[in-house]
Coordinates of C-alpha atoms in Angstrom, one line a residue:
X169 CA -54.0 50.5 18.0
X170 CA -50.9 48.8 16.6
X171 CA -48.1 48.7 19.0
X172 CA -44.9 50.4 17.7
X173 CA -41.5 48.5 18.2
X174 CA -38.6 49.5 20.1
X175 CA -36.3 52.4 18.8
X176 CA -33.0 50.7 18.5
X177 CA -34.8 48.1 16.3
X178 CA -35.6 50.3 13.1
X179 CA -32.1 51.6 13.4
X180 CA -30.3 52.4 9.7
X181 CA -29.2 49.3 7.8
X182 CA -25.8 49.4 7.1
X183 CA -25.7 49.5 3.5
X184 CA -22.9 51.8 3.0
X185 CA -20.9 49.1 3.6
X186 CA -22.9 46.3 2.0
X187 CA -21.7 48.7 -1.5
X188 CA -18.9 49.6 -1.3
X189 CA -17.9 45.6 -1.9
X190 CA -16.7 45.4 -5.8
X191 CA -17.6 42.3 -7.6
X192 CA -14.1 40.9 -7.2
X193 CA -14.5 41.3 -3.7
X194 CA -17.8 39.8 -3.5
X195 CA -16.2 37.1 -5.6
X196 CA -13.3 36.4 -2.9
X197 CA -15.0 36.6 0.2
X198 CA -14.7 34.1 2.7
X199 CA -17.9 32.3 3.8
X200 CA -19.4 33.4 7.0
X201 CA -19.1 29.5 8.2
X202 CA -15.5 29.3 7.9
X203 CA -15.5 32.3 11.2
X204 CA -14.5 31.2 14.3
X205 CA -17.0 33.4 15.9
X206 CA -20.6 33.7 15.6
X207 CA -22.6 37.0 16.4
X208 CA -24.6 37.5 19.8
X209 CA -28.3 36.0 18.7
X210 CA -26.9 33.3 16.0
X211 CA -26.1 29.6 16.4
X212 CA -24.1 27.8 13.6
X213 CA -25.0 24.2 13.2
X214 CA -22.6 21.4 12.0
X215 CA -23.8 21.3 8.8
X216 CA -22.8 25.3 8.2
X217 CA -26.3 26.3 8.5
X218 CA -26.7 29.7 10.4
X219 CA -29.7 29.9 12.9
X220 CA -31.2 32.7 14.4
X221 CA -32.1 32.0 17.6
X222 CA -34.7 34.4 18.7
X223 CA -36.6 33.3 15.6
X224 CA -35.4 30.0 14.7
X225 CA -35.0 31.0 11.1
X226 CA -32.2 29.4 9.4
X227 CA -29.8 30.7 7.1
X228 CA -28.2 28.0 4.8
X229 CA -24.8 28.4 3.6
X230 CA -26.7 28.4 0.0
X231 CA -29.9 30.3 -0.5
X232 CA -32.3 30.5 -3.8
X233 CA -28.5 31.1 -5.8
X234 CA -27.0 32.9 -3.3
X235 CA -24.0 32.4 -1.1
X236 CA -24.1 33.1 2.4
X237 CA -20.7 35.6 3.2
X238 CA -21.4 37.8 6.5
X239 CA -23.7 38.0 9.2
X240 CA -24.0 40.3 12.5
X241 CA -25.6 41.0 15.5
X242 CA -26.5 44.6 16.2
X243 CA -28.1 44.1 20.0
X244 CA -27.3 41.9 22.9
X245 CA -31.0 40.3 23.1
X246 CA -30.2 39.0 19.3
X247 CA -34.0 40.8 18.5
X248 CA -31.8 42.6 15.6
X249 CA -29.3 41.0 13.7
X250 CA -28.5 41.2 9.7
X251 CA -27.0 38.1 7.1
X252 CA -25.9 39.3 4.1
X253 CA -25.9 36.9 0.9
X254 CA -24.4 37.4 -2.5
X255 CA -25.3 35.8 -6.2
X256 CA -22.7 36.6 -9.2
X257 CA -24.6 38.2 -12.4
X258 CA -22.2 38.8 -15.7
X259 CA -19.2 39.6 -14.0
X260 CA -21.0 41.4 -11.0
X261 CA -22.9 40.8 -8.1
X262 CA -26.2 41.2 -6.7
X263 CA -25.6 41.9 -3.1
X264 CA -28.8 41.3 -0.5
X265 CA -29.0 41.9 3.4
X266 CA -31.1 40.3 5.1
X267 CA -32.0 42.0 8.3
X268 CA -33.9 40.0 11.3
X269 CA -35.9 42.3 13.6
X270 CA -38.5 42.0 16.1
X271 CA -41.4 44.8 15.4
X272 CA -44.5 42.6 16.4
X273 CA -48.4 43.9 14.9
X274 CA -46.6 46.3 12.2
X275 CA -47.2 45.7 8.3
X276 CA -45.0 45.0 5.9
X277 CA -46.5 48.3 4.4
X278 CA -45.9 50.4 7.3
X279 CA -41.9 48.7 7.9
X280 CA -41.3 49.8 4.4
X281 CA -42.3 53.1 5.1
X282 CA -40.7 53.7 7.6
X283 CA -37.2 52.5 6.1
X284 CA -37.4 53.5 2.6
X285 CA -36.0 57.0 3.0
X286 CA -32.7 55.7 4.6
X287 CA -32.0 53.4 2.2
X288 CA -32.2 56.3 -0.5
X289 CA -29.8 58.3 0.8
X290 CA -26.9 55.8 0.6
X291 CA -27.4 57.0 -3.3
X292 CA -27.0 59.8 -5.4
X293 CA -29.7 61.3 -8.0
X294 CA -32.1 58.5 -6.0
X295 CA -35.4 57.9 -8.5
X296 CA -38.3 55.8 -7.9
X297 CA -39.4 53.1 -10.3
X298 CA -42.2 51.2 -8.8
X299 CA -43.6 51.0 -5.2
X300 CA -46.1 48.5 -3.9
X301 CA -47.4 44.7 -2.9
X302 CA -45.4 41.6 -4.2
X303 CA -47.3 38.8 -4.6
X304 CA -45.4 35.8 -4.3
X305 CA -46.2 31.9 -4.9
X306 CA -47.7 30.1 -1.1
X307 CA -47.4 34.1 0.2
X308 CA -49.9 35.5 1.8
X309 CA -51.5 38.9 0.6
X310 CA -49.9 41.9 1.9
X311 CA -47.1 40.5 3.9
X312 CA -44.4 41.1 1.5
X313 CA -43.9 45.3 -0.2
X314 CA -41.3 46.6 -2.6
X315 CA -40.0 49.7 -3.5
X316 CA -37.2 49.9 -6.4
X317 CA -35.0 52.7 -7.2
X318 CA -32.2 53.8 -9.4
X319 CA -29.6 55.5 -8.0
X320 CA -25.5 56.5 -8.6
X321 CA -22.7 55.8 -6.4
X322 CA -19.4 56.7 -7.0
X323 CA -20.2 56.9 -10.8
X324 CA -21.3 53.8 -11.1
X325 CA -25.1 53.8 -11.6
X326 CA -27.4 51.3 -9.6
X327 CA -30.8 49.8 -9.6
X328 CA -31.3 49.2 -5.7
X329 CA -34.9 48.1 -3.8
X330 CA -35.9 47.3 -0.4
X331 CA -37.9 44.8 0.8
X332 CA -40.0 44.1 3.6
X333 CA -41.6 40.5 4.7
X334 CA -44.0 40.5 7.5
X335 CA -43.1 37.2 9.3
X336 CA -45.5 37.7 12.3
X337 CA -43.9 37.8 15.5
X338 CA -40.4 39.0 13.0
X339 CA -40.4 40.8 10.1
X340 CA -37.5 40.9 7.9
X341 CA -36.3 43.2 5.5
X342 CA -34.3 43.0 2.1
X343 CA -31.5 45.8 1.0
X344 CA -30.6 44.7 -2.2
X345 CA -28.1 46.5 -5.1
X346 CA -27.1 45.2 -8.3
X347 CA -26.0 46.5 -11.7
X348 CA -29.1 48.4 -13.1
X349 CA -28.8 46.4 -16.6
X350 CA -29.1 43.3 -14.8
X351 CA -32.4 44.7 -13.0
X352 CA -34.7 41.8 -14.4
X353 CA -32.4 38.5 -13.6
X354 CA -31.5 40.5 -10.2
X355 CA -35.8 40.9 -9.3
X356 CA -36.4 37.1 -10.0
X357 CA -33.7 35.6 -8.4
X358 CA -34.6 38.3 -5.1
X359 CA -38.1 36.9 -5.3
X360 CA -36.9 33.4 -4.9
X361 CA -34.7 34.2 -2.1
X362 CA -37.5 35.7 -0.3
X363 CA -39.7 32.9 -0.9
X364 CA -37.1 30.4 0.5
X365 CA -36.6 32.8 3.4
X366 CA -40.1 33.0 4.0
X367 CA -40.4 29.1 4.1
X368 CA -37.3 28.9 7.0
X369 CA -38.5 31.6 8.8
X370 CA -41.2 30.8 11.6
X371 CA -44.4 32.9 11.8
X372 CA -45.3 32.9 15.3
X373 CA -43.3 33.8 18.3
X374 CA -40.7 30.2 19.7
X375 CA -41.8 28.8 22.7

């Protein structure tokens, strides 16, 4: 039987937040490396690169397109902590968080599941559009699933998807939101940034 993970580590993503940044404020944001602090479970080495310690996974400054602007830890033991990355797209943004957690033996399947619904209700009139496997280039089968959604906020309507990456001892997972007639550039460019995370993420647990 697969063993569940803790409680405090499939806590709500903070996505309210995450969009309620404009594109002019995604535009002017400061990068996360220019902080004098780093969060509890994060390392920030001299060449601006932002490390996740319990992992090792490294988040550059520049990702797949997209810049690197916030990060923060959401427990002590650094076992779940969140980096947030934004890419411009015709005068807007597509915003992505990244969050880190540790939930050992658990699908990518079965971490989606379990976070979809939340995600939804940062939205209004929330709709499904597709739900399923993404099969990415040097990815194994069934570690990465997608669900994408259309969705208003404030009167502004949204295409917005979550992602989940199974990373072996970590999985990560992937709130995205972007400007639903950009939905097509906005996909490809997630699925490169997934791919590059995948390839800077370690797969089993650090020494």
């Amino acid at each position: 039987m697969k063993r569940k993970p803790r409680l405090q580590c499939i806590a709500p993503l903070v996505l309210s937040a995450l969009l309620g940044l404009s594109a002019c404020t995604a535009a002017q944001a400061a990068p996360a490396a220019a902080r004098a602090t780093v969060p509890a479970g994060f390392r920030l080495d001299p060449d601006g690169t932002l490390v996740h310690e319990g992992s090792g996974t490294r988040f550059p400054h520049i990702l797949a397109g997209f810049t690197r602007v916030a990060e923060q830890g959401y427990d002590p033991s650094g076992q779940y902590v969140s980096v947030e990355y934004h890419s411009p797209v015709h005068g807007a943004a597509i915003v992505a968080r990244i969050s880190l957690v540790h939930i050992e033996q658990m699908s990518a399947k079965e971490h989606y599941t379990i976070m979809k619904g939340q995600v939804r209700g940062y939205f209004d009139e929330s709709t499904p559009l597709t739900e399923g496997q993404v099969v990415l280039p040097d990815v194994p089968e069934d570690s990465v699933w997608r669900g994408r959604f259309r969705g208003v906020r404030e009167g502004v309507r949204f295409e917005f998807s979550l992602t989940t990456v199974d990373l072996g001892y970590w999985g990560a997972r992937v709130a995205t939101a972007y400007p639903e007639a950009d939905h097509v550039e906005a996909e490809q460019r997630l699925d490169a940034l997934i791919g590059r995370l995948r390839a800077l993420a370690p797969s089993v647990k650090p020494e």
